Amino acid sequence: MSGNNKINVSYMLKKTRDKKWVLPNFQREFVWTADQIAGLFDSMARGYPIGAIILLKYHADYPFEARGLGGEEGAGEGHEFYIIDGQQRLTSLYKIINQYSSQAFDEESANHLALKKKPNSLDAPQNYTFFLNYGATKLTEKFICPQKQTKHGQKEIEMQEDGFVPLEYVFGKPSILDAYLKKHKIKSKKNKIIKFKNNILNYELTIKQCNANWDMDEYRVVFERLNSSGTNLSAFDECASILSKQKFKLHKKWKSVSTDSNFSAIKKLDVDPMYILKTMYVLNEIDDNKASIGPPSLRNLRNYFKASELAATKSAWDKAVKNVNAACQQLIDRYGTLDKRLIPYTPMIVTLASIMYYFKGQFSPKFGEAFNKKIDWWYWSSVFSKQYDKSTDNKIATHVKKLLKWTHPTKGEKCQWGDHKINMEDLRRDLGRLHNSTDARYKGILCLQLMSSKQDILGNTIKDFEDHHYFTKKNLSDLGLDWPKINNIANRMAIDKSSNASIGKVSPHEYKEHDIFISKTHSERYMIPPVDKKMRKISTKKYQQFLLARTDLIIGRIKKITAKN
């Protein structure tokens, strides 16, 4: 193949299927969404250009380990080219035509392709079915329609009945397509379907080759610069590229976390892997006894990883994962963070993991109670004084340095955290307007209810978290109240999905007639004031009184947990 060339998709699929074209280990994972995949096929069906594929001729002396486009590790031998740029496009074609369309067929249902909701997430992927709209002509009519899997496949069945053809029939065996067209009485549309198929398989890809005389660092620079446009290279993927030089497989290491039961807390809270890398950096600063701990910025991470060697990187990763998981477990067990949506500030995980690591390495467990009290104060006062709203990397470094000094059990040093002071009157005023569920204080208040127990107001264990309106949206809308009043934090609580199903449309003044009983213990835990017995019908005045009363109880709880010992 010459330096610049054109090949069709069929040829490319054969090369990738036979592992002649492979991915170097510094390449990120597949990150495209269902809509991006659909857009690619639509562009190709219309003959639009999609950008060049950049390859590097394989050489046995290169340190790159390879994987196949299907994600399989250890892609064998006999490679011809590494794919340097164009992975997302080629993988989309490979997944749809080679993998998705080669699954076993079931006449009663459609095949699905599993796609992650976001890159590097440990959450379970979502399943999509891809349908061909063979009648698309206008730009507003897309050739490919992705459909998220629905209960019992009802939506997928409806799309087939409306004449849409699942892509596995388009790219599968001709006899299977014929049987499908006959079953749905659309045999007359076969020519349009075959035309679409041929447009894709015969589409010419522009191929460019990298200079074979570049050194390894130049290839990585090319890779990073190419990926600064389009679907941007994430910070995690950039770090993976740097670490690949020492043959540290960052993506593989991160995947292993999801299958290791020792790290279930990380998976439960779906922690961004960048926080593990940041923790690696901070723990290294602690171990080196740095006088001033630097912020775990991407710039500092780059320098740290470039200077590190493989054995040290492996040890640092294992240490960071262990302590990040411990920090996540503390969020769940001690701070009521039962769901990732309840984490007030995710960067605080780095601070917490770092200080827990230092304490365990330096001090006897007998000092644990005093240590935990100080950490509790730091955590809650940071949340309710909005410490991590800005400059989070700098805040991590500053707080770790302060906590290292303050948690030393022999000095008896008094707390000097002037920037943590919470003005309760200002907080009370803010709570009166607080209705944004992404606000750290909003999340913190929901967690306050769950610190001592994972039970909701009905006494059910919260397994599937939902954010519940105490007085219902309908009742309050009928009063003419606006959304901030309806959605105010004083009218919200954490609740299990099963409980929400039973009381979700019932306001507390109606509980008695629906045989719903709330114990005094649960009311106190949830900071719920008693509903006036005379409130047989809710009014704007009565609701306002409830908001004020509950805000007082919330403020009282915040005062208690942020009091300095």
mmCIF file of C-alpha atoms in Angstrom, residues 37-395:
data_model
loop_
_atom_site.group_PDB
_atom_site.id
_atom_site.type_symbol
_atom_site.label_atom_id
_atom_site.label_comp_id
_atom_site.label_asym_id
_atom_site.label_seq_id
_atom_site.Cartn_x
_atom_site.Cartn_y
_atom_site.Cartn_z
ATOM 1 C CA ILE A 37 -22.744 5.613 14.711
ATOM 2 C CA ALA A 38 -26.012 6.368 12.911
ATOM 3 C CA GLY A 39 -24.576 9.648 11.599
ATOM 4 C CA LEU A 40 -21.545 7.858 10.167
ATOM 5 C CA PHE A 41 -23.685 5.365 8.222
ATOM 6 C CA ASP A 42 -25.951 8.175 7.020
ATOM 7 C CA SER A 43 -22.971 10.166 5.680
ATOM 8 C CA MET A 44 -21.534 7.139 3.910
ATOM 9 C CA ALA A 45 -24.895 6.187 2.376
ATOM 10 C CA ARG A 46 -25.093 9.680 0.877
ATOM 11 C CA GLY A 47 -21.482 9.562 -0.356
ATOM 12 C CA TYR A 48 -20.234 12.305 1.979
ATOM 13 C CA PRO A 49 -16.514 12.363 2.909
ATOM 14 C CA ILE A 50 -15.721 11.146 6.423
ATOM 15 C CA GLY A 51 -12.040 11.952 6.832
ATOM 16 C CA ALA A 52 -8.881 9.933 6.319
ATOM 17 C CA ILE A 53 -7.811 6.797 8.174
ATOM 18 C CA ILE A 54 -4.195 7.089 9.349
ATOM 19 C CA LEU A 55 -2.109 3.924 9.637
ATOM 20 C CA LEU A 56 1.388 3.055 10.837
ATOM 21 C CA LYS A 57 3.130 0.132 9.135
ATOM 22 C CA TYR A 58 3.669 -2.686 11.621
ATOM 23 C CA HIS A 59 7.205 -3.470 12.738
ATOM 24 C CA ALA A 60 8.211 -6.217 15.171
ATOM 25 C CA ASP A 61 10.540 -3.840 17.052
ATOM 26 C CA TYR A 62 7.751 -1.430 18.004
ATOM 27 C CA PRO A 63 6.828 -1.595 21.708
ATOM 28 C CA PHE A 64 3.088 -1.293 21.006
ATOM 29 C CA GLU A 65 0.978 -4.219 22.081
ATOM 30 C CA ALA A 66 -2.084 -4.722 19.920
ATOM 31 C CA ARG A 67 -5.776 -5.405 20.323
ATOM 32 C CA GLY A 68 -8.521 -6.061 17.809
ATOM 33 C CA LEU A 69 -11.307 -3.651 16.894
ATOM 34 C CA GLY A 70 -13.737 -5.875 18.770
ATOM 35 C CA GLY A 71 -11.863 -5.060 21.988
ATOM 36 C CA GLU A 72 -10.119 -8.427 22.280
ATOM 37 C CA GLU A 73 -6.668 -8.323 23.892
ATOM 38 C CA GLY A 74 -3.694 -10.101 22.388
ATOM 39 C CA ALA A 75 -4.512 -9.787 18.711
ATOM 40 C CA GLY A 76 -2.103 -12.530 17.632
ATOM 41 C CA GLU A 77 0.629 -12.109 15.034
ATOM 42 C CA GLY A 78 1.036 -11.248 11.373
ATOM 43 C CA HIS A 79 -0.171 -7.663 11.729
ATOM 44 C CA GLU A 80 0.260 -5.261 8.822
ATOM 45 C CA PHE A 81 -0.796 -1.878 10.223
ATOM 46 C CA TYR A 82 -1.574 -0.075 13.463
ATOM 47 C CA ILE A 83 -4.619 2.217 13.315
ATOM 48 C CA ILE A 84 -3.384 5.605 14.557
ATOM 49 C CA ASP A 85 -6.455 7.691 13.702
ATOM 50 C CA GLY A 86 -9.954 6.708 12.631
ATOM 51 C CA GLN A 87 -10.553 4.108 15.332
ATOM 52 C CA GLN A 88 -14.049 5.356 16.208
ATOM 53 C CA ARG A 89 -15.180 5.228 12.563
ATOM 54 C CA LEU A 90 -13.630 1.846 11.806
ATOM 55 C CA THR A 91 -14.854 0.327 15.062
ATOM 56 C CA SER A 92 -18.390 1.560 14.324
ATOM 57 C CA LEU A 93 -18.315 -0.216 10.962
ATOM 58 C CA TYR A 94 -16.748 -3.308 12.498
ATOM 59 C CA LYS A 95 -19.258 -3.509 15.348
ATOM 60 C CA ILE A 96 -22.313 -3.069 13.130
ATOM 61 C CA ILE A 97 -21.283 -5.222 10.167
ATOM 62 C CA ASN A 98 -18.906 -7.820 11.646
ATOM 63 C CA GLN A 99 -20.250 -8.222 15.193
ATOM 64 C CA TYR A 100 -23.810 -6.938 15.503
ATOM 65 C CA SER A 101 -24.972 -8.436 12.209
ATOM 66 C CA SER A 102 -23.331 -11.820 12.816
ATOM 67 C CA GLN A 103 -25.247 -12.561 16.032
ATOM 68 C CA ALA A 104 -27.731 -15.424 16.070
ATOM 69 C CA PHE A 105 -31.072 -14.397 14.579
ATOM 70 C CA ASP A 106 -34.358 -14.576 16.433
ATOM 71 C CA GLU A 107 -37.474 -13.945 14.383
ATOM 72 C CA GLU A 108 -39.352 -12.827 17.485
ATOM 73 C CA SER A 109 -36.900 -10.102 18.515
ATOM 74 C CA ALA A 110 -34.104 -7.869 17.260
ATOM 75 C CA ASN A 111 -30.400 -8.012 18.085
ATOM 76 C CA HIS A 112 -28.841 -5.396 20.323
ATOM 77 C CA LEU A 113 -25.472 -3.654 20.469
ATOM 78 C CA ALA A 114 -24.218 -2.732 23.955
ATOM 79 C CA LEU A 115 -22.912 0.862 24.160
ATOM 80 C CA LYS A 116 -21.628 2.710 27.217
ATOM 81 C CA LYS A 117 -23.456 5.826 28.366
ATOM 82 C CA LYS A 118 -20.143 7.645 28.869
ATOM 83 C CA PRO A 119 -16.455 6.798 28.306
ATOM 84 C CA ASN A 120 -14.682 4.780 31.038
ATOM 85 C CA SER A 121 -17.898 4.310 33.034
ATOM 86 C CA LEU A 122 -18.250 1.163 35.149
ATOM 87 C CA ASP A 123 -22.020 1.352 34.760
ATOM 88 C CA ALA A 124 -23.675 -1.375 32.724
ATOM 89 C CA PRO A 125 -23.916 -0.404 29.025
ATOM 90 C CA GLN A 126 -27.245 0.269 27.339
ATOM 91 C CA ASN A 127 -28.509 -1.944 24.517
ATOM 92 C CA TYR A 128 -29.439 -0.446 21.146
ATOM 93 C CA THR A 129 -31.065 -1.842 18.028
ATOM 94 C CA PHE A 130 -30.250 -0.153 14.695
ATOM 95 C CA PHE A 131 -32.926 0.138 12.010
ATOM 96 C CA LEU A 132 -32.652 1.093 8.325
ATOM 97 C CA ASN A 133 -35.091 3.682 7.022
ATOM 98 C CA TYR A 134 -34.683 2.659 3.372
ATOM 99 C CA GLY A 135 -37.010 5.437 2.196
ATOM 100 C CA ALA A 136 -34.805 8.270 3.488
ATOM 101 C CA THR A 137 -34.101 10.908 0.845
ATOM 102 C CA LYS A 138 -34.213 14.324 2.498
ATOM 103 C CA LEU A 139 -31.457 15.470 4.842
ATOM 104 C CA THR A 140 -33.998 15.593 7.644
ATOM 105 C CA GLU A 141 -34.688 11.871 7.107
ATOM 106 C CA LYS A 142 -31.939 9.697 8.581
ATOM 107 C CA PHE A 143 -31.084 6.357 7.012
ATOM 108 C CA ILE A 144 -30.260 4.815 10.392
ATOM 109 C CA CYS A 145 -32.527 5.026 13.448
ATOM 110 C CA PRO A 146 -31.019 3.740 16.725
ATOM 111 C CA GLN A 147 -33.521 2.526 19.313
ATOM 112 C CA LYS A 148 -32.677 1.952 22.969
ATOM 113 C CA GLN A 149 -33.866 -1.440 24.195
ATOM 114 C CA THR A 150 -37.395 -1.275 25.592
ATOM 115 C CA LYS A 151 -39.318 -3.556 27.932
ATOM 116 C CA HIS A 152 -40.391 -6.721 26.089
ATOM 117 C CA GLY A 153 -38.944 -5.170 22.895
ATOM 118 C CA GLN A 154 -42.248 -3.420 22.243
ATOM 119 C CA LYS A 155 -40.786 -0.356 20.499
ATOM 120 C CA GLU A 156 -38.520 -2.524 18.359
ATOM 121 C CA ILE A 157 -41.524 -4.595 17.251
ATOM 122 C CA GLU A 158 -43.479 -1.439 16.399
ATOM 123 C CA MET A 159 -40.601 -0.123 14.252
ATOM 124 C CA GLN A 160 -40.472 -3.388 12.306
ATOM 125 C CA GLU A 161 -44.223 -3.262 11.761
ATOM 126 C CA ASP A 162 -43.805 0.305 10.444
ATOM 127 C CA GLY A 163 -41.416 -0.934 7.743
ATOM 128 C CA PHE A 164 -38.026 -0.235 9.353
ATOM 129 C CA VAL A 165 -35.501 -3.034 8.768
ATOM 130 C CA PRO A 166 -33.052 -4.118 11.522
ATOM 131 C CA LEU A 167 -29.481 -3.706 10.255
ATOM 132 C CA GLU A 168 -28.560 -7.301 11.084
ATOM 133 C CA TYR A 169 -30.897 -8.385 8.266
ATOM 134 C CA VAL A 170 -29.357 -5.865 5.865
ATOM 135 C CA PHE A 171 -25.759 -7.046 6.404
ATOM 136 C CA GLY A 172 -26.576 -10.676 7.235
ATOM 137 C CA LYS A 173 -27.111 -13.600 4.867
ATOM 138 C CA PRO A 174 -29.240 -12.742 1.779
ATOM 139 C CA SER A 175 -31.633 -15.619 2.498
ATOM 140 C CA ILE A 176 -32.392 -14.186 5.949
ATOM 141 C CA LEU A 177 -33.117 -10.745 4.462
ATOM 142 C CA ASP A 178 -35.426 -12.302 1.853
ATOM 143 C CA ALA A 179 -37.358 -14.165 4.550
ATOM 144 C CA TYR A 180 -37.711 -10.982 6.597
ATOM 145 C CA LEU A 181 -38.951 -8.923 3.631
ATOM 146 C CA LYS A 182 -41.472 -11.624 2.759
ATOM 147 C CA LYS A 183 -42.746 -11.848 6.337
ATOM 148 C CA HIS A 184 -43.306 -8.088 6.543
ATOM 149 C CA LYS A 185 -44.601 -7.826 2.956
ATOM 150 C CA ILE A 186 -41.978 -5.321 1.788
ATOM 151 C CA LYS A 187 -40.216 -7.400 -0.917
ATOM 152 C CA SER A 188 -40.694 -4.489 -3.325
ATOM 153 C CA LYS A 189 -38.232 -2.470 -1.212
ATOM 154 C CA LYS A 190 -35.366 -4.928 -1.610
ATOM 155 C CA ASN A 191 -33.583 -2.887 -4.305
ATOM 156 C CA LYS A 192 -33.448 0.180 -2.049
ATOM 157 C CA ILE A 193 -32.094 -1.925 0.812
ATOM 158 C CA ILE A 194 -29.433 -3.565 -1.360
ATOM 159 C CA LYS A 195 -28.441 -0.161 -2.738
ATOM 160 C CA PHE A 196 -27.879 1.106 0.809
ATOM 161 C CA LYS A 197 -25.839 -2.001 1.662
ATOM 162 C CA ASN A 198 -23.657 -1.644 -1.431
ATOM 163 C CA ASN A 199 -23.130 2.069 -0.804
ATOM 164 C CA ILE A 200 -21.679 1.194 2.593
ATOM 165 C CA LEU A 201 -19.581 -1.837 1.612
ATOM 166 C CA ASN A 202 -18.197 -0.143 -1.532
ATOM 167 C CA TYR A 203 -17.587 3.209 0.146
ATOM 168 C CA GLU A 204 -13.991 4.295 -0.463
ATOM 169 C CA LEU A 205 -11.945 5.138 2.618
ATOM 170 C CA THR A 206 -8.995 7.499 2.228
ATOM 171 C CA ILE A 207 -5.873 5.946 3.759
ATOM 172 C CA LYS A 208 -2.739 7.831 4.826
ATOM 173 C CA GLN A 209 0.411 6.315 6.297
ATOM 174 C CA CYS A 210 2.617 7.717 9.047
ATOM 175 C CA ASN A 211 6.295 8.319 8.408
ATOM 176 C CA ALA A 212 8.095 5.068 9.239
ATOM 177 C CA ASN A 213 11.184 7.009 10.400
ATOM 178 C CA TRP A 214 9.484 8.753 13.347
ATOM 179 C CA ASP A 215 10.376 7.641 16.860
ATOM 180 C CA MET A 216 7.803 6.445 19.398
ATOM 181 C CA ASP A 217 7.297 9.843 21.035
ATOM 182 C CA GLU A 218 6.458 11.388 17.657
ATOM 183 C CA TYR A 219 3.760 8.766 17.043
ATOM 184 C CA ARG A 220 2.192 9.558 20.409
ATOM 185 C CA VAL A 221 2.284 13.298 19.693
ATOM 186 C CA VAL A 222 0.579 12.693 16.339
ATOM 187 C CA PHE A 223 -2.054 10.551 18.062
ATOM 188 C CA GLU A 224 -2.760 13.172 20.752
ATOM 189 C CA ARG A 225 -2.946 16.045 18.241
ATOM 190 C CA LEU A 226 -5.232 14.158 15.883
ATOM 191 C CA ASN A 227 -7.535 13.412 18.787
ATOM 192 C CA SER A 228 -7.715 17.033 19.932
ATOM 193 C CA SER A 229 -10.478 17.509 17.349
ATOM 194 C CA GLY A 230 -13.587 15.463 16.698
ATOM 195 C CA THR A 231 -14.357 13.369 19.774
ATOM 196 C CA ASN A 232 -11.803 14.936 22.078
ATOM 197 C CA LEU A 233 -9.212 12.751 23.744
ATOM 198 C CA SER A 234 -10.102 12.648 27.438
ATOM 199 C CA ALA A 235 -7.523 13.380 30.127
ATOM 200 C CA PHE A 236 -7.658 9.701 31.108
ATOM 201 C CA ASP A 237 -6.932 8.608 27.524
ATOM 202 C CA GLU A 238 -4.054 11.068 27.311
ATOM 203 C CA CYS A 239 -2.572 9.606 30.497
ATOM 204 C CA ALA A 240 -3.062 6.113 29.055
ATOM 205 C CA SER A 241 -1.073 7.170 26.005
ATOM 206 C CA ILE A 242 1.794 8.453 28.182
ATOM 207 C CA LEU A 243 1.822 5.341 30.374
ATOM 208 C CA SER A 244 1.849 3.042 27.346
ATOM 209 C CA LYS A 245 5.495 4.005 26.868
ATOM 210 C CA GLN A 246 6.343 2.010 30.007
ATOM 211 C CA LYS A 247 3.894 -0.744 28.896
ATOM 212 C CA PHE A 248 1.396 0.045 31.651
ATOM 213 C CA LYS A 249 -2.052 -0.865 30.262
ATOM 214 C CA LEU A 250 -4.211 1.758 31.933
ATOM 215 C CA HIS A 251 -7.484 0.864 30.192
ATOM 216 C CA LYS A 252 -7.045 -2.817 31.037
ATOM 217 C CA LYS A 253 -6.259 -1.964 34.666
ATOM 218 C CA TRP A 254 -9.392 0.172 34.889
ATOM 219 C CA LYS A 255 -11.550 -2.578 33.385
ATOM 220 C CA SER A 256 -10.272 -5.038 35.983
ATOM 221 C CA VAL A 257 -11.615 -2.787 38.751
ATOM 222 C CA SER A 258 -15.180 -3.421 37.558
ATOM 223 C CA THR A 259 -14.815 -7.186 37.967
ATOM 224 C CA ASP A 260 -12.976 -7.177 41.309
ATOM 225 C CA SER A 261 -15.327 -7.583 44.279
ATOM 226 C CA ASN A 262 -12.744 -5.866 46.500
ATOM 227 C CA PHE A 263 -13.533 -2.575 44.759
ATOM 228 C CA SER A 264 -17.321 -2.703 44.725
ATOM 229 C CA ALA A 265 -17.658 0.789 46.266
ATOM 230 C CA ILE A 266 -15.872 2.372 43.275
ATOM 231 C CA LYS A 267 -18.267 0.601 40.938
ATOM 232 C CA LYS A 268 -21.344 1.489 43.014
ATOM 233 C CA LEU A 269 -20.517 5.205 42.909
ATOM 234 C CA ASP A 270 -19.273 4.996 39.281
ATOM 235 C CA VAL A 271 -16.136 6.985 40.078
ATOM 236 C CA ASP A 272 -14.354 8.662 37.172
ATOM 237 C CA PRO A 273 -10.957 6.889 36.814
ATOM 238 C CA MET A 274 -9.220 10.274 36.681
ATOM 239 C CA TYR A 275 -9.716 10.482 40.443
ATOM 240 C CA ILE A 276 -7.618 7.346 40.843
ATOM 241 C CA LEU A 277 -4.850 8.954 38.786
ATOM 242 C CA LYS A 278 -5.098 12.131 40.862
ATOM 243 C CA THR A 279 -4.885 10.039 44.033
ATOM 244 C CA MET A 280 -1.766 8.303 42.675
ATOM 245 C CA TYR A 281 -0.135 11.699 42.297
ATOM 246 C CA VAL A 282 -1.104 12.958 45.767
ATOM 247 C CA LEU A 283 -0.002 9.729 47.491
ATOM 248 C CA ASN A 284 3.349 10.038 45.733
ATOM 249 C CA GLU A 285 3.668 13.600 47.051
ATOM 250 C CA ILE A 286 2.892 12.339 50.578
ATOM 251 C CA ASP A 287 5.388 9.458 50.332
ATOM 252 C CA ASP A 288 8.080 11.840 49.095
ATOM 253 C CA ASN A 289 7.471 14.058 52.155
ATOM 254 C CA LYS A 290 7.047 17.101 49.964
ATOM 255 C CA ALA A 291 6.997 20.346 51.948
ATOM 256 C CA SER A 292 4.255 21.603 49.679
ATOM 257 C CA ILE A 293 1.856 19.169 48.008
ATOM 258 C CA GLY A 294 1.218 20.114 44.403
ATOM 259 C CA PRO A 295 -2.263 20.111 42.872
ATOM 260 C CA PRO A 296 -3.105 16.931 40.892
ATOM 261 C CA SER A 297 -3.587 18.880 37.663
ATOM 262 C CA LEU A 298 -3.267 17.262 34.246
ATOM 263 C CA ARG A 299 0.028 19.070 33.754
ATOM 264 C CA ASN A 300 1.440 17.612 36.978
ATOM 265 C CA LEU A 301 0.066 14.178 36.123
ATOM 266 C CA ARG A 302 1.822 14.277 32.751
ATOM 267 C CA ASN A 303 5.172 15.078 34.373
ATOM 268 C CA TYR A 304 4.665 12.482 37.109
ATOM 269 C CA PHE A 305 3.823 9.665 34.695
ATOM 270 C CA LYS A 306 6.619 10.551 32.274
ATOM 271 C CA ALA A 307 9.153 10.303 35.123
ATOM 272 C CA SER A 308 7.700 7.113 36.603
ATOM 273 C CA GLU A 309 8.845 3.559 35.890
ATOM 274 C CA LEU A 310 6.630 0.517 35.380
ATOM 275 C CA ALA A 311 7.106 -1.108 38.804
ATOM 276 C CA ALA A 312 6.443 2.174 40.607
ATOM 277 C CA THR A 313 3.383 2.877 38.443
ATOM 278 C CA LYS A 314 1.894 -0.556 39.160
ATOM 279 C CA SER A 315 2.412 -0.123 42.895
ATOM 280 C CA ALA A 316 0.996 3.414 42.863
ATOM 281 C CA TRP A 317 -2.091 2.309 40.905
ATOM 282 C CA ASP A 318 -2.835 -0.576 43.289
ATOM 283 C CA LYS A 319 -2.383 1.696 46.299
ATOM 284 C CA ALA A 320 -4.597 4.427 44.856
ATOM 285 C CA VAL A 321 -7.397 2.037 43.836
ATOM 286 C CA LYS A 322 -7.431 0.489 47.317
ATOM 287 C CA ASN A 323 -7.668 3.857 49.055
ATOM 288 C CA VAL A 324 -10.173 5.378 46.628
ATOM 289 C CA ASN A 325 -12.392 2.357 47.237
ATOM 290 C CA ALA A 326 -11.999 2.859 51.009
ATOM 291 C CA ALA A 327 -12.980 6.518 50.600
ATOM 292 C CA CYS A 328 -16.030 5.536 48.536
ATOM 293 C CA GLN A 329 -17.018 2.978 51.156
ATOM 294 C CA GLN A 330 -16.795 5.681 53.822
ATOM 295 C CA LEU A 331 -19.064 7.914 51.730
ATOM 296 C CA ILE A 332 -21.593 5.083 51.566
ATOM 297 C CA ASP A 333 -21.372 3.822 55.157
ATOM 298 C CA ARG A 334 -20.666 6.991 57.137
ATOM 299 C CA TYR A 335 -21.945 9.887 55.033
ATOM 300 C CA GLY A 336 -25.139 8.426 53.560
ATOM 301 C CA THR A 337 -24.017 8.547 49.920
ATOM 302 C CA LEU A 338 -26.005 5.557 48.710
ATOM 303 C CA ASP A 339 -26.013 6.577 45.046
ATOM 304 C CA LYS A 340 -23.594 8.346 42.706
ATOM 305 C CA ARG A 341 -26.168 11.130 42.264
ATOM 306 C CA LEU A 342 -25.764 11.942 45.969
ATOM 307 C CA ILE A 343 -22.004 12.652 45.918
ATOM 308 C CA PRO A 344 -21.731 16.356 46.862
ATOM 309 C CA TYR A 345 -18.246 16.854 45.363
ATOM 310 C CA THR A 346 -16.521 13.945 43.619
ATOM 311 C CA PRO A 347 -13.023 15.562 43.928
ATOM 312 C CA MET A 348 -13.343 15.218 47.713
ATOM 313 C CA ILE A 349 -12.806 11.479 47.170
ATOM 314 C CA VAL A 350 -9.157 12.248 46.340
ATOM 315 C CA THR A 351 -8.691 14.261 49.539
ATOM 316 C CA LEU A 352 -10.425 11.618 51.649
ATOM 317 C CA ALA A 353 -8.511 8.711 50.066
ATOM 318 C CA SER A 354 -5.190 10.506 50.543
ATOM 319 C CA ILE A 355 -5.683 11.342 54.209
ATOM 320 C CA MET A 356 -7.033 7.845 55.003
ATOM 321 C CA TYR A 357 -3.901 6.388 53.397
ATOM 322 C CA TYR A 358 -1.631 8.620 55.479
ATOM 323 C CA PHE A 359 -3.417 7.849 58.742
ATOM 324 C CA LYS A 360 -3.394 4.070 58.207
ATOM 325 C CA GLY A 361 0.318 4.154 57.431
ATOM 326 C CA GLN A 362 1.304 6.319 60.388
ATOM 327 C CA PHE A 363 -0.948 5.755 63.372
ATOM 328 C CA SER A 364 -2.414 3.052 65.565
ATOM 329 C CA PRO A 365 -6.150 2.241 65.254
ATOM 330 C CA LYS A 366 -6.592 3.498 68.830
ATOM 331 C CA PHE A 367 -6.487 7.030 67.433
ATOM 332 C CA GLY A 368 -9.233 6.182 64.932
ATOM 333 C CA GLU A 369 -12.139 7.800 66.780
ATOM 334 C CA ALA A 370 -10.385 11.161 67.123
ATOM 335 C CA PHE A 371 -9.287 10.973 63.491
ATOM 336 C CA ASN A 372 -12.809 10.187 62.260
ATOM 337 C CA LYS A 373 -14.307 13.096 64.201
ATOM 338 C CA LYS A 374 -11.931 15.512 62.507
ATOM 339 C CA ILE A 375 -12.545 14.009 59.088
ATOM 340 C CA ASP A 376 -16.302 14.170 59.669
ATOM 341 C CA TRP A 377 -16.032 17.861 60.521
ATOM 342 C CA TRP A 378 -13.861 18.542 57.472
ATOM 343 C CA TYR A 379 -16.237 16.668 55.168
ATOM 344 C CA TRP A 380 -19.524 18.259 56.214
ATOM 345 C CA SER A 381 -18.146 21.756 56.672
ATOM 346 C CA SER A 382 -16.572 21.527 53.183
ATOM 347 C CA VAL A 383 -19.917 20.505 51.694
ATOM 348 C CA PHE A 384 -22.006 23.217 53.346
ATOM 349 C CA SER A 385 -19.444 25.994 52.819
ATOM 350 C CA LYS A 386 -19.135 25.015 49.110
ATOM 351 C CA GLN A 387 -15.365 24.501 49.338
ATOM 352 C CA TYR A 388 -15.027 22.491 46.142
ATOM 353 C CA ASP A 389 -17.110 24.688 43.844
ATOM 354 C CA LYS A 390 -13.978 26.077 42.140
ATOM 355 C CA SER A 391 -10.273 25.259 41.639
ATOM 356 C CA THR A 392 -10.769 21.703 42.831
ATOM 357 C CA ASP A 393 -7.197 20.525 42.173
ATOM 358 C CA ASN A 394 -5.804 23.396 44.233
ATOM 359 C CA LYS A 395 -8.387 22.718 46.940
#
